[in-house]
CSV table of C-alpha atoms in Angstrom, one decimal:
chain,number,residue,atom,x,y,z
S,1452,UNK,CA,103.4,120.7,116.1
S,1453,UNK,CA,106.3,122.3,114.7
S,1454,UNK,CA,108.8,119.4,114.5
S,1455,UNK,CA,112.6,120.0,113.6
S,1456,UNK,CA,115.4,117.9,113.0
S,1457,UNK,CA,119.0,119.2,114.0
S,1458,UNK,CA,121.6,118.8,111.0
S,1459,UNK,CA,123.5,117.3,113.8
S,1460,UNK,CA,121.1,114.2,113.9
S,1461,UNK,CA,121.0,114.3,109.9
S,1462,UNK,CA,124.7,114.0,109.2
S,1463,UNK,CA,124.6,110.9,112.4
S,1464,UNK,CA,121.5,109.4,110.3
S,1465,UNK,CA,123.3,109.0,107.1
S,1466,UNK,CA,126.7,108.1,108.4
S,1467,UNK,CA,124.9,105.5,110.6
S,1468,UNK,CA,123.4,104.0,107.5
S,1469,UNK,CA,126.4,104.2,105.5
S,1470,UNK,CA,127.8,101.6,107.6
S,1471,UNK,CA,125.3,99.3,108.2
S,1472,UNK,CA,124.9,99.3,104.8
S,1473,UNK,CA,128.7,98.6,104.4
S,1474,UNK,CA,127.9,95.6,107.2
S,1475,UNK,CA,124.7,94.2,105.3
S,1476,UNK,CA,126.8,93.6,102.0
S,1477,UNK,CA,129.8,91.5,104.0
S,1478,UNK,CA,127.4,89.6,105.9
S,1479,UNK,CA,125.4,88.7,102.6
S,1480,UNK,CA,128.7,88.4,100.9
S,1481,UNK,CA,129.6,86.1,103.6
S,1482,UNK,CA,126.7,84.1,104.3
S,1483,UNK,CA,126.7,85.6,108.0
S,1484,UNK,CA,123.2,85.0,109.3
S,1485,UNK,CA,122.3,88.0,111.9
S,1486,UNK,CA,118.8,87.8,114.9
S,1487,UNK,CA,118.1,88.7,118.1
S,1488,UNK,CA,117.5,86.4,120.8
S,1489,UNK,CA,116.5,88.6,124.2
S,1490,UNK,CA,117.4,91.5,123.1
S,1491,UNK,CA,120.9,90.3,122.3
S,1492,UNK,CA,122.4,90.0,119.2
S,1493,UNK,CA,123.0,86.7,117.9
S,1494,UNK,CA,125.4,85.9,114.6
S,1495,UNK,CA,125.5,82.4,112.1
S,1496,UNK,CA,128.4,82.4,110.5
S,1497,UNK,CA,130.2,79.9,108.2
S,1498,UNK,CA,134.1,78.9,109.7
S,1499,UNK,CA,136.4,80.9,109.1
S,1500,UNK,CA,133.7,84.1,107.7
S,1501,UNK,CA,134.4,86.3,111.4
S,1502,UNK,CA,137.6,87.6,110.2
S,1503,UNK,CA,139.5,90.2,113.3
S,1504,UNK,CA,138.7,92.8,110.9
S,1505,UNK,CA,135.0,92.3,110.9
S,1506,UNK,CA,134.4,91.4,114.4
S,1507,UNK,CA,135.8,94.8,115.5
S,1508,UNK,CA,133.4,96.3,112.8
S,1509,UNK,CA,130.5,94.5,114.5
S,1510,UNK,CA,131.2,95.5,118.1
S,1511,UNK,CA,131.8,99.0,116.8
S,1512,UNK,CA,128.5,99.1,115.0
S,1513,UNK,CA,126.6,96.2,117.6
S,1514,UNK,CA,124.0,98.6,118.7
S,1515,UNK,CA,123.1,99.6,115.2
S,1516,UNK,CA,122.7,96.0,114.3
S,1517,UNK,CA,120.5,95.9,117.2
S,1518,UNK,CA,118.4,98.9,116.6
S,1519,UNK,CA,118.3,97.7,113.0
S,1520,UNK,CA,116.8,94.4,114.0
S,1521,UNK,CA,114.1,95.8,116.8
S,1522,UNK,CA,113.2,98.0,114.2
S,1523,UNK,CA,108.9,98.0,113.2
S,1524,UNK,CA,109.0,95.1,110.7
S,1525,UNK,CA,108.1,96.0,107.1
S,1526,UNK,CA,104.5,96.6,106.1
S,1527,UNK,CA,103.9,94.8,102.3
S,1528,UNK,CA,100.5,95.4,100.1
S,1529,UNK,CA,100.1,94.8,96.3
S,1530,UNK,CA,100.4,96.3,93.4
S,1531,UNK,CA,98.9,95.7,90.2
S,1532,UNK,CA,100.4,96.8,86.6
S,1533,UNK,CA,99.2,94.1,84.1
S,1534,UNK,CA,99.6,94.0,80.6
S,1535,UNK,CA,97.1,93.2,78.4
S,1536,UNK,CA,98.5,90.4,76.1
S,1537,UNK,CA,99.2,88.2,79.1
S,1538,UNK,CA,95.0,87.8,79.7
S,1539,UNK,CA,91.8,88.8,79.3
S,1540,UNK,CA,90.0,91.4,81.3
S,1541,UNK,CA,87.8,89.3,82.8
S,1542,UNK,CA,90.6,87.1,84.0
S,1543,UNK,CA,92.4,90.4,85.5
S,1544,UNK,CA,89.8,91.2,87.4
S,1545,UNK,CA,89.3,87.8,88.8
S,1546,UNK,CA,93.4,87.8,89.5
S,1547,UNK,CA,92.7,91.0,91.4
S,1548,UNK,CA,89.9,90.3,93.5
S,1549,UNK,CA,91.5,87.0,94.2
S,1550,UNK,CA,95.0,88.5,95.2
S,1551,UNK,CA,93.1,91.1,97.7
S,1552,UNK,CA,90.9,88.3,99.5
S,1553,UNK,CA,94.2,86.5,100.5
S,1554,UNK,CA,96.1,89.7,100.9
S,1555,UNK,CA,92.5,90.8,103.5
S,1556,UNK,CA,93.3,87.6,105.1
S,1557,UNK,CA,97.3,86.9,105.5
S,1558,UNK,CA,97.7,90.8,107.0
S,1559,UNK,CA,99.1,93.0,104.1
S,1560,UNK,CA,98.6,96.4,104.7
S,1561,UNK,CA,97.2,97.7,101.2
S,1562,UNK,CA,96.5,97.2,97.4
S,1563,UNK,CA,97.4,99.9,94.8
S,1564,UNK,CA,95.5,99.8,91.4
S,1565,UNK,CA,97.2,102.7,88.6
S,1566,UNK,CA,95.6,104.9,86.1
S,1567,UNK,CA,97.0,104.2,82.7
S,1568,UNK,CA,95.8,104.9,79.4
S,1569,UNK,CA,96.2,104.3,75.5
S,1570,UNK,CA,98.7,101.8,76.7
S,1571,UNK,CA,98.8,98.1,76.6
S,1572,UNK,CA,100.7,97.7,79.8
S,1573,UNK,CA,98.8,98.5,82.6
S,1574,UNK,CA,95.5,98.7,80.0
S,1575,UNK,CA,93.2,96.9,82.8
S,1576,UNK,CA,93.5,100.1,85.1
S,1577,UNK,CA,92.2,103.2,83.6
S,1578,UNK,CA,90.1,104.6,86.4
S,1579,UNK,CA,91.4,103.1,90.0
S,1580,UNK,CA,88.7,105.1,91.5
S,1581,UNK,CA,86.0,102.3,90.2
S,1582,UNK,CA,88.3,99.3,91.0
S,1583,UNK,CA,88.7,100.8,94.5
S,1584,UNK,CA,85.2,100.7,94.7
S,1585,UNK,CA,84.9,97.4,93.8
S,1586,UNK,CA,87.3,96.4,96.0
S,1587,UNK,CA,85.7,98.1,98.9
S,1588,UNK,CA,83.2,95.5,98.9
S,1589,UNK,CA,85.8,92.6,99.1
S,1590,UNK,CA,87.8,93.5,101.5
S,1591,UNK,CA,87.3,94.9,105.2
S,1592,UNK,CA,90.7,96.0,106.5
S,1593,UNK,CA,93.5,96.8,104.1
S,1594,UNK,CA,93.7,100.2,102.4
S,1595,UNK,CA,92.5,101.1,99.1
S,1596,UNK,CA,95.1,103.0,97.5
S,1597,UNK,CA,95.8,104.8,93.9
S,1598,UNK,CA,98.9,104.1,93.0
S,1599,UNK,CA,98.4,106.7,91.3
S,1600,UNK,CA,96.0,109.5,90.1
S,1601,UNK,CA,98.1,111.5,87.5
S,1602,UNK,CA,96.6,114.4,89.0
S,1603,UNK,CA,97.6,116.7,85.7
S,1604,UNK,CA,94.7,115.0,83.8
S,1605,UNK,CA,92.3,115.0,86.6
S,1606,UNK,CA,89.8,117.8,88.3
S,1607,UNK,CA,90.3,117.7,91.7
S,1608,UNK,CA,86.7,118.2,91.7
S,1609,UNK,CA,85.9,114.7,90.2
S,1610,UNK,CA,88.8,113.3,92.0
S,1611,UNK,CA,87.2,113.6,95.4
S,1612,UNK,CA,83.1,113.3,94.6
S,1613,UNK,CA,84.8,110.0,93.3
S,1614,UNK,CA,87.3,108.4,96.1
S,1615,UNK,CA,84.7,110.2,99.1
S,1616,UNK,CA,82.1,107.7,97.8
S,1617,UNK,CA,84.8,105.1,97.9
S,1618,UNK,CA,85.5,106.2,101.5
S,1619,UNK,CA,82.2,105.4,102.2
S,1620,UNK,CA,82.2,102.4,100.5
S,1621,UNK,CA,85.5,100.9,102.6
S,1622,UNK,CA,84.6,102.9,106.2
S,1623,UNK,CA,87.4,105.1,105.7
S,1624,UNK,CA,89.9,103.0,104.2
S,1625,UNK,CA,91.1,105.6,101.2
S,1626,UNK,CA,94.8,106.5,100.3
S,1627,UNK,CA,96.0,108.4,97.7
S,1628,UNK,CA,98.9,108.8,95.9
S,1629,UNK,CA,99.2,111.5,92.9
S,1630,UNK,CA,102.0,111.7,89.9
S,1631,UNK,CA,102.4,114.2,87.2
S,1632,UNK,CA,102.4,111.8,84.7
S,1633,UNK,CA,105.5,111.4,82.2
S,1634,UNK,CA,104.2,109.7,78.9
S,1635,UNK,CA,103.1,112.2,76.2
S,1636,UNK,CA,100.4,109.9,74.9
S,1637,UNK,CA,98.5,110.1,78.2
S,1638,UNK,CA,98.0,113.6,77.7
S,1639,UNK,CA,95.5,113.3,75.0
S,1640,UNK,CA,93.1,113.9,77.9
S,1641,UNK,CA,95.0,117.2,78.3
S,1642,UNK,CA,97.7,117.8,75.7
S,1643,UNK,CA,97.5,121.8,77.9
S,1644,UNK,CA,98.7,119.9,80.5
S,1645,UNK,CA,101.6,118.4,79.9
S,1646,UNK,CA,104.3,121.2,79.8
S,1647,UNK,CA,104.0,122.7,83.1
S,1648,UNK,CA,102.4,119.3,84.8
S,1649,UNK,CA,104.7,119.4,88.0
S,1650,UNK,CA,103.4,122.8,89.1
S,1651,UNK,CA,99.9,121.7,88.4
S,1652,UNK,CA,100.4,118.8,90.2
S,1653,UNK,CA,101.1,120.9,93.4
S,1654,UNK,CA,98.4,123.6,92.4
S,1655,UNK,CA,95.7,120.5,92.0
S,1656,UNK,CA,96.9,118.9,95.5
S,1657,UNK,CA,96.0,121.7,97.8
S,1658,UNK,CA,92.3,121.9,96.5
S,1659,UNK,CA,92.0,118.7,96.5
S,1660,UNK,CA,93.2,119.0,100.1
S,1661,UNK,CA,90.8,121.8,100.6
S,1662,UNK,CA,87.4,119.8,99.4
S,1663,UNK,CA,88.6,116.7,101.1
S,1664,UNK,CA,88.3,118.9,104.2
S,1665,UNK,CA,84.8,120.4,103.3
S,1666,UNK,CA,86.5,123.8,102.2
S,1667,UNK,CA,85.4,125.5,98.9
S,1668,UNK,CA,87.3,126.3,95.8
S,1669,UNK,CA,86.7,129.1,93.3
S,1670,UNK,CA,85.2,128.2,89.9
S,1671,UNK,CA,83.3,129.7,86.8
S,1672,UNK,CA,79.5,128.6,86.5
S,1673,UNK,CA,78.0,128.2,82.8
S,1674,UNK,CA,76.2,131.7,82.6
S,1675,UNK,CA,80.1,132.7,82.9
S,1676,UNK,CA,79.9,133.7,86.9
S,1677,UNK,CA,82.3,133.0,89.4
S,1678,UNK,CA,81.3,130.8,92.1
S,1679,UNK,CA,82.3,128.7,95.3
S,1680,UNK,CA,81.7,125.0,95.2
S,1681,UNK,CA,82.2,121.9,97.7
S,1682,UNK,CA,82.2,118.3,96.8
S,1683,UNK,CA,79.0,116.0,98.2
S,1684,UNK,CA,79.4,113.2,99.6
S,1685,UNK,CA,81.6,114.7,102.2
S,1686,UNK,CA,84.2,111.8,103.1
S,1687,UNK,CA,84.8,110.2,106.4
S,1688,UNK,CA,88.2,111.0,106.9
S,1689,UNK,CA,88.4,114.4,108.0
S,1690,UNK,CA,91.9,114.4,106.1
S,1691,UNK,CA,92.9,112.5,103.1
S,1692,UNK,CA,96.3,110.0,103.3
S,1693,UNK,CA,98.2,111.3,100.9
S,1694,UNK,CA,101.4,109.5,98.6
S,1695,UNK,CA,103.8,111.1,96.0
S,1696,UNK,CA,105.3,109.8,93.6
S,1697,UNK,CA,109.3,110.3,92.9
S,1698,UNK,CA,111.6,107.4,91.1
S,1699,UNK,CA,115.2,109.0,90.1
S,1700,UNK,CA,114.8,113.1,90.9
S,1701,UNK,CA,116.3,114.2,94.1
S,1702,UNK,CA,114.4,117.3,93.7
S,1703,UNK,CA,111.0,115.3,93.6
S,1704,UNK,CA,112.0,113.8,97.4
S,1705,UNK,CA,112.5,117.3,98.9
S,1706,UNK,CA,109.6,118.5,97.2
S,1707,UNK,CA,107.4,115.1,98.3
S,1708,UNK,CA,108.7,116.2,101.6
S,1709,UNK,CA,108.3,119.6,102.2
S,1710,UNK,CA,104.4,119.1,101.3
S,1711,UNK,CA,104.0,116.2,103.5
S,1712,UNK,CA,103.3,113.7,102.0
S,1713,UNK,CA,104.0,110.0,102.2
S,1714,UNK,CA,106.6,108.7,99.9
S,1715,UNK,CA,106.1,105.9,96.9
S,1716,UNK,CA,109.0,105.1,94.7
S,1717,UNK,CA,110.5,101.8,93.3
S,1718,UNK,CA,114.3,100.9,92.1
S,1719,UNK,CA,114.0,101.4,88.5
S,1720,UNK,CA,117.2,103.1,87.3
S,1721,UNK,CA,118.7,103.4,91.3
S,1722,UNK,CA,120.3,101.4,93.6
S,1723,UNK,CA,119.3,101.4,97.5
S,1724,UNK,CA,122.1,103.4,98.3
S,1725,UNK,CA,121.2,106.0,95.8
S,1726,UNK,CA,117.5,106.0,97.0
S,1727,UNK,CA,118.5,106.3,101.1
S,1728,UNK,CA,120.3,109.0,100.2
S,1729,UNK,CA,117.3,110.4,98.9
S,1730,UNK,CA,115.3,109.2,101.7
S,1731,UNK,CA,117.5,111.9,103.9
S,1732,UNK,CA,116.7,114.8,101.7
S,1733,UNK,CA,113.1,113.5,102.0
S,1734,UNK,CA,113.6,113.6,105.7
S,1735,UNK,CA,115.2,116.4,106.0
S,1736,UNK,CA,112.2,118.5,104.0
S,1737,UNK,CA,109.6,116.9,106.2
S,1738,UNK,CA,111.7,118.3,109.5
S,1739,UNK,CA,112.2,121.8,107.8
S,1740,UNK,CA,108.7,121.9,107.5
S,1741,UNK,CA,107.1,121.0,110.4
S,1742,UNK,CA,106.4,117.7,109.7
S,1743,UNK,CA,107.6,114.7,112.1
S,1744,UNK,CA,109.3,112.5,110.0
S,1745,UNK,CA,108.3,109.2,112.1
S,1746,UNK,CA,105.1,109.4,110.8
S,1747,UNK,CA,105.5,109.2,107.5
S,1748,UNK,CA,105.5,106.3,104.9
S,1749,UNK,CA,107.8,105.4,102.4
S,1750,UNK,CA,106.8,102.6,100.0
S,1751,UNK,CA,109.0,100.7,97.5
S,1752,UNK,CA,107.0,98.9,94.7
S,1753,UNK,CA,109.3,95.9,93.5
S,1754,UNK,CA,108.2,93.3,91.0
S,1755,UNK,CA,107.6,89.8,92.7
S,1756,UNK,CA,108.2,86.4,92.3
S,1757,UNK,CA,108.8,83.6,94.9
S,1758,UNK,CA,109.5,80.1,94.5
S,1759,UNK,CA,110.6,77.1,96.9
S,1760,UNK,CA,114.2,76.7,95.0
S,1761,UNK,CA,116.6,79.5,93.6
S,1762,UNK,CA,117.1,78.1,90.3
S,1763,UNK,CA,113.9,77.0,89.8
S,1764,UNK,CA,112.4,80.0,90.6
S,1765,UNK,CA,115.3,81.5,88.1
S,1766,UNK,CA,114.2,79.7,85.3
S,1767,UNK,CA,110.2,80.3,85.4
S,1768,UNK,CA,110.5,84.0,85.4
S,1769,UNK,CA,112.9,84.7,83.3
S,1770,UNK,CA,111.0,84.3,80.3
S,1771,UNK,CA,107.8,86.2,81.6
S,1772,UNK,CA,109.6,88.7,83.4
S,1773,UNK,CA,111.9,89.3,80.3
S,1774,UNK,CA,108.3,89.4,78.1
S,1775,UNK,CA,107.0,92.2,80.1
S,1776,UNK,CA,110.4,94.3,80.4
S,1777,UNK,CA,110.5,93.4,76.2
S,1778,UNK,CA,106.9,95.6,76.4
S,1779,UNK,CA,108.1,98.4,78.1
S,1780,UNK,CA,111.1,98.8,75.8
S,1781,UNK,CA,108.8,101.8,73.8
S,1782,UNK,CA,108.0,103.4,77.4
S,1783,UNK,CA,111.9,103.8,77.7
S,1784,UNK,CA,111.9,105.9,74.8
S,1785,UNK,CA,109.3,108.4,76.1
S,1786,UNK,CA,111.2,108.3,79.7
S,1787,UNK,CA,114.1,109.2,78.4
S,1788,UNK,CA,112.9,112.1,76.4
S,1789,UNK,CA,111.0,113.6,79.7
S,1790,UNK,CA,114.2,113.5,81.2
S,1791,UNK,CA,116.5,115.0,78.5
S,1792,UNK,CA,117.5,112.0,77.0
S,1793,UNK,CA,117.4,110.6,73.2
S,1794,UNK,CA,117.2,106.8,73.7
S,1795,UNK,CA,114.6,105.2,71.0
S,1796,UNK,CA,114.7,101.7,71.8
S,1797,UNK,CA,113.2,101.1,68.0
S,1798,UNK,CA,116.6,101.3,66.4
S,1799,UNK,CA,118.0,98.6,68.6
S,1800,UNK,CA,118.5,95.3,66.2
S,1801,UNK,CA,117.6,92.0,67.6
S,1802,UNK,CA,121.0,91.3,69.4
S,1803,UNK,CA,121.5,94.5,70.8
S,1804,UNK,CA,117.8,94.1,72.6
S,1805,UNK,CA,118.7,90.5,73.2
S,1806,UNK,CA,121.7,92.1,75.6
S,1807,UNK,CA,119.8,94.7,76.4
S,1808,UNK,CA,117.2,92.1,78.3
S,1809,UNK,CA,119.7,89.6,79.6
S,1810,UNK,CA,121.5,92.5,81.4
S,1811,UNK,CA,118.0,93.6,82.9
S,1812,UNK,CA,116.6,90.8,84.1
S,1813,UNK,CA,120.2,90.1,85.8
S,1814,UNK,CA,119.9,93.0,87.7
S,1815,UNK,CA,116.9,92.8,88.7
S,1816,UNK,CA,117.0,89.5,89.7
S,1817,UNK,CA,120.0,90.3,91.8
S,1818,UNK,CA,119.1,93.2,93.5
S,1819,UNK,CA,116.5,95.2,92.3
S,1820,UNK,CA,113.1,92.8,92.5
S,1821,UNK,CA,111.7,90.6,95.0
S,1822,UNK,CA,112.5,87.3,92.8
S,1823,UNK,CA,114.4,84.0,94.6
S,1824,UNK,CA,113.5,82.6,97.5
S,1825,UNK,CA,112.1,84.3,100.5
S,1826,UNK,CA,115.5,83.2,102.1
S,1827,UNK,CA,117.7,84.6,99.1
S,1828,UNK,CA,115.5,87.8,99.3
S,1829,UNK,CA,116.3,88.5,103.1
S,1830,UNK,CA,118.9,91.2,102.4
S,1831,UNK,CA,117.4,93.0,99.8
S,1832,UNK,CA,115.0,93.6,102.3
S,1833,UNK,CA,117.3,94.1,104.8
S,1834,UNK,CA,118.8,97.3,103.3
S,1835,UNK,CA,115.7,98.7,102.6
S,1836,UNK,CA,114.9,98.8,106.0
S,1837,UNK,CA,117.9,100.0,107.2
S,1838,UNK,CA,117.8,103.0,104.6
S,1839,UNK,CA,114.6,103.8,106.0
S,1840,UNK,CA,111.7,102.0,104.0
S,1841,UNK,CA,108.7,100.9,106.1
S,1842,UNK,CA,106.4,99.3,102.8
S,1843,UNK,CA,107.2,97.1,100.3
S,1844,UNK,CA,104.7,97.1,97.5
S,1845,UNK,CA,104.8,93.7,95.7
S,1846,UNK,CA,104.2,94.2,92.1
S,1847,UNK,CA,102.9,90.7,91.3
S,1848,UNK,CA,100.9,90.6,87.8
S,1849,UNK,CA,103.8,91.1,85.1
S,1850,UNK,CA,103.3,88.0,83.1
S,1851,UNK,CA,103.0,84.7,86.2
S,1852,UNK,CA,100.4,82.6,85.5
S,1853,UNK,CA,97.5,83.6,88.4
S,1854,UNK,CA,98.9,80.1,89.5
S,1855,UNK,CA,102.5,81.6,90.1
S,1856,UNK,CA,100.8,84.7,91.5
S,1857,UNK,CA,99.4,83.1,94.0
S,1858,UNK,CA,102.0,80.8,95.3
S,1859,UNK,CA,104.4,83.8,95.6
S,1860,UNK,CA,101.7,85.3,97.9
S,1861,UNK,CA,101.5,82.2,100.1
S,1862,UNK,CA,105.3,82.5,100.5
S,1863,UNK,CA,105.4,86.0,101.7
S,1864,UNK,CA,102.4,85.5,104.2
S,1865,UNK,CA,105.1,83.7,106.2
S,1866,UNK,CA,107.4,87.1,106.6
S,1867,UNK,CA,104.8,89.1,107.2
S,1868,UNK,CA,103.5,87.8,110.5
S,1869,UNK,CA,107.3,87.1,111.6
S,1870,UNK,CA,108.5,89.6,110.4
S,1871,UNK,CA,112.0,90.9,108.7
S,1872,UNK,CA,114.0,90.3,111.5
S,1873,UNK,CA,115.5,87.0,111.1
S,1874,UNK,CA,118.5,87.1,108.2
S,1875,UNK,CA,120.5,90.2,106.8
């Protein structure tokens, strides 16, 4: 189906999210407490917090509020990006296995294992293809995901023999989401690679497409020959669920889009105003090429951390989640440089990190991460909603004790099966 999207509804889209964004900030500003109660739209407010000003804003924008709250509740899954010094493998893989059991059980929709090398963070995950596999056999409903294949270092011909078998292994529960990669070190596996990894990316994804489908690709045979291969075991999905990656790029989302795909991306270095104004170019490349937009995903991965009491909460992560951003400090280095930067993060002295960490954790603790209470939490995930995210990916293994881990699971469990409908 050819499906197109007028500018008209475009410039409405973003103008309608622009202010329910600007109504989601006053009511969390103001401790306004938002549901709907048969179909009509119910507020909590403290005295005094309804000023003239805003009711008139609320009746003007009432039916977005209320479109906003009958919305599909958000989807969550996991997603796993230890680092090594915080256990052992064996202990990882326990974590994991334990993690996707109550995950199978308390209705999240997926679990994402990466592909990282030569690094220490994320060290437990160097081929998600054989974790997936693994996983295949402990679970029975929730997808199996890469999160994600840096397709730039992989043959698409190895990429589906592999995940088909996993296919097979989960009854057709495979997704897939592909990155170019970024870190220079990875591309020991293919240092040819590295400078013109974007285009390969999309040169790699359509024959990957194309064997997932049973189609065959050109390739040269020992004796020097040219040949056409497929890939055995043929999958069970006729087509493959496909994620791409994007973080800070607006090019990446219209890109992502016009090769329809689902989204993945995360709040790193934006806020959610920055990314759903991304989300409409995204959008907007599905519709210009014939892709419905309402069937397509876009998932947030956000670090995790819930506790009974703010403060509480507060206090245990901060040191763990301060450890882990501390080991990523050298990643910000070769970040930068991929994106025309010169940060080296090995001239900073001990103060200047020591800043450098207090204001990080602070903003993500605020508004960038799942971390507080699953009350204090209600409008981040509000606005992500409302900017058009259906998936949040909860990024749960960067330094909790499997205890923590687990607890934080218990307490989302709760939103999942009512839903984020109760509390901008």
């Amino acid at each position: 189906m050819n499906f197109q999207v007028s500018p008209d509804y475009l410039i409405t889209w973003r103008q309608k999210v622009s202010s329910l964004f600007e109504l989601l900030r006053l009511f969390k500003a103001k401790q306004i407490e938002i549901s709907l109660r048969n179909g009509e739209l119910h507020l909590k407010a403290p005295k005094g917090a309804l000023s003239p000003e805003l009711q008139n804003q609320i009746k003007a924008q009432k039916q977005a509020l209320i479109d906003h709250l009958k919305a599909e509740k958000l989807d969550f899954s996991l997603f796993f990006f230890g680092k090594a010094e915080d256990t052992q493998p064996q202990g990882a893989y326990e974590l994991l296995f334990r993690a996707a059991q109550f995950a199978e059980k308390h209705g999240f929709c997926g679990i994402w294992t990466p592909e990282r090398h030569f690094d220490s963070l994320g060290a437990f995950f160097p081929s998600p293809a054989v974790l997936a596999a693994a996983l295949a056999r402990e679970t029975k409903h929730m997808a199996l995901r890469a999160g994600s294949v840096v397709l730039p270092l992989q043959d698409p011909i190895r990429v589906v023999e592999e995940w088909s078998v996993v296919d097979h292994l989960s009854s057709g529960r495979v997704e897939l989401s592909f990155a170019t990669g970024w870190h220079s070190n990875d591309f020991a596996l293919a240092p040819e690679n590295y400078r013109d990894r974007h285009q390969i990316l999309y040169n790699r994804l359509q024959e990957v497409h194309k064997l997932w489908r049973g189609e065959s690709i050109p390739r040269q045979e020992g004796s020097g020959s040219q040949i056409q291969v497929q890939t055995y075991p043929r999958p069970l999905q006729p087509d493959l669920p496909v994620w791409l990656t994007a973080i800070g790029n607006p090019d990446s989302y219209r890109r992502i889009g016009a090769s329809g795909s689902h989204l993945l991306t995360c709040l790193l270095d934006q806020e959610v105003e920055e990314l759903a104004e991304k989300l409409i170019l995204y959008r907007q490349a599905l519709s210009e090429n014939g892709f419905d937009p309402q069937k397509y995903k876009v998932g947030v991965f956000l670090h995790t951390f819930l506790g009974h009491e703010l403060e509480q909460t507060r206090r245990e992560v901060e040191a763990p989640f301060k450890s882990y951003l501390k080991s990523t400090l050298h990643l910000l280095g070769k970040l930068s440089h991929s994106a025309g930067l010169n940060i080296d993060p090995s001239h900073f002295d001990a103060e200047e990190e020591a800043a450098l960490l207090d204001f990080a954790f602070e903003r993500y603790f605020s508004r960038r991460a799942l971390m507080g209470t699953p009350e204090s939490v209600q409008p981040l995930l509000a606005q992500l909603k409302a900017a058009g995210v259906n998936e949040i990916a909860c990024l749960m293994d960067f330094g909790p004790t499997p205890a923590q881990i687990m607890r934080s699971l218990e307490l989302i469990s709760p939103m999942i099966s009512e839903g984020i409908h109760q509390r901008a």
